[in-house]
Amino acid sequence: MGITRYDVEENANFNVDFELLYISKSKFENDWHSTAHFHPFTEIFFITNGSGNFHLDDNTVNVSKGDLIIINPNCLHTEKSNTGKDPLEYIVLGIDNLSLVHHDSPTLVNSEDDNKNDLYKVIHPDNLGIYLNLIDPLLISEIENKPLNYELVCKSLITLIIVFISRGESEDVDLKENSKEHLNLECMKIKNYLDSHYSENITLDKLASISHVNKYYVVHSFTKQIGVSPINYVINKRISEAKNLLKTTNYSIRDISSIVGFSTSSYFSQMFKKVTGLSPKEYKLQLK
């Protein structure tokens, strides 16, 4: 009996804790109105039919069936179909904590870099079907039906796709985990807005319009980056300012609650005690 043994060496370079956010299948129709936008996560487009063009940052790139486009976080983009018999169709994956990296540059492309080409990459793989067979029906079926341990299957399939992309473009491109040293652009916009407008009535819809992302992703991304939800961030900001006013002014508790943005003084007192362990009155007395 002949036996052939294959040992696996544990020296893999790919160890990225990414998260699949969504899969979307799109086909250009007359009511398709795409506007320029950007995301705090990476999108990978697989052109399944037709042709068109992608506006990527300051450039326009022609695409057609069989192309693969990787768009990094914070890259302004939109897509349009050519008119004719074969409208543009694509499948897109939204993946968090993953970025395109060019081997000739050590910089992660979602960091501040003047090289615009680092924001995206258009690839012409020999066989797009390799990827599509993993996505549809396998990946989509897992997400739709949610069988036991489907999350593990989805992550494994995405890992295969990412590895195949990296192999196919081994001399030019790689996909790496995002740097955690910097807040993404959307979170910075939201944080700056909250810091300046904490005393106003703030809604998730408003934050979504500022950051150009889904309001549910606003909560997810902000909480992941900052450590607290946008609502709790606002509450903490209001309480911090209230403490400062209690220290430095003779304003009444009612006035302070209104100044920092609470709808009622009773709710202000409730939140103040929850955060500090003291009521506003107790906090004021403690300062004397």
mmCIF file of C-alpha atoms in Angstrom, residues 51-57 59-63 76-81:
data_model
loop_
_atom_site.group_PDB
_atom_site.id
_atom_site.type_symbol
_atom_site.label_atom_id
_atom_site.label_comp_id
_atom_site.label_asym_id
_atom_site.label_seq_id
_atom_site.Cartn_x
_atom_site.Cartn_y
_atom_site.Cartn_z
ATOM 1 C CA SER A 51 -20.709 47.015 -19.285
ATOM 2 C CA GLY A 52 -20.497 50.483 -17.813
ATOM 3 C CA ASN A 53 -18.156 52.717 -15.898
ATOM 4 C CA PHE A 54 -17.189 53.353 -12.316
ATOM 5 C CA HIS A 55 -16.383 56.865 -11.122
ATOM 6 C CA LEU A 56 -13.658 56.234 -8.547
ATOM 7 C CA ASP A 57 -12.415 59.296 -6.695
ATOM 8 C CA ASN A 59 -11.110 58.920 -12.224
ATOM 9 C CA THR A 60 -13.533 57.106 -14.528
ATOM 10 C CA VAL A 61 -12.859 53.429 -15.249
ATOM 11 C CA ASN A 62 -14.622 51.336 -17.892
ATOM 12 C CA VAL A 63 -15.792 47.916 -16.703
ATOM 13 C CA LEU A 76 -15.805 58.322 -3.307
ATOM 14 C CA HIS A 77 -17.473 56.258 -6.018
ATOM 15 C CA THR A 78 -20.536 55.614 -8.124
ATOM 16 C CA GLU A 79 -21.364 53.265 -10.982
ATOM 17 C CA LYS A 80 -23.256 53.707 -14.258
ATOM 18 C CA SER A 81 -24.363 51.322 -16.992
#
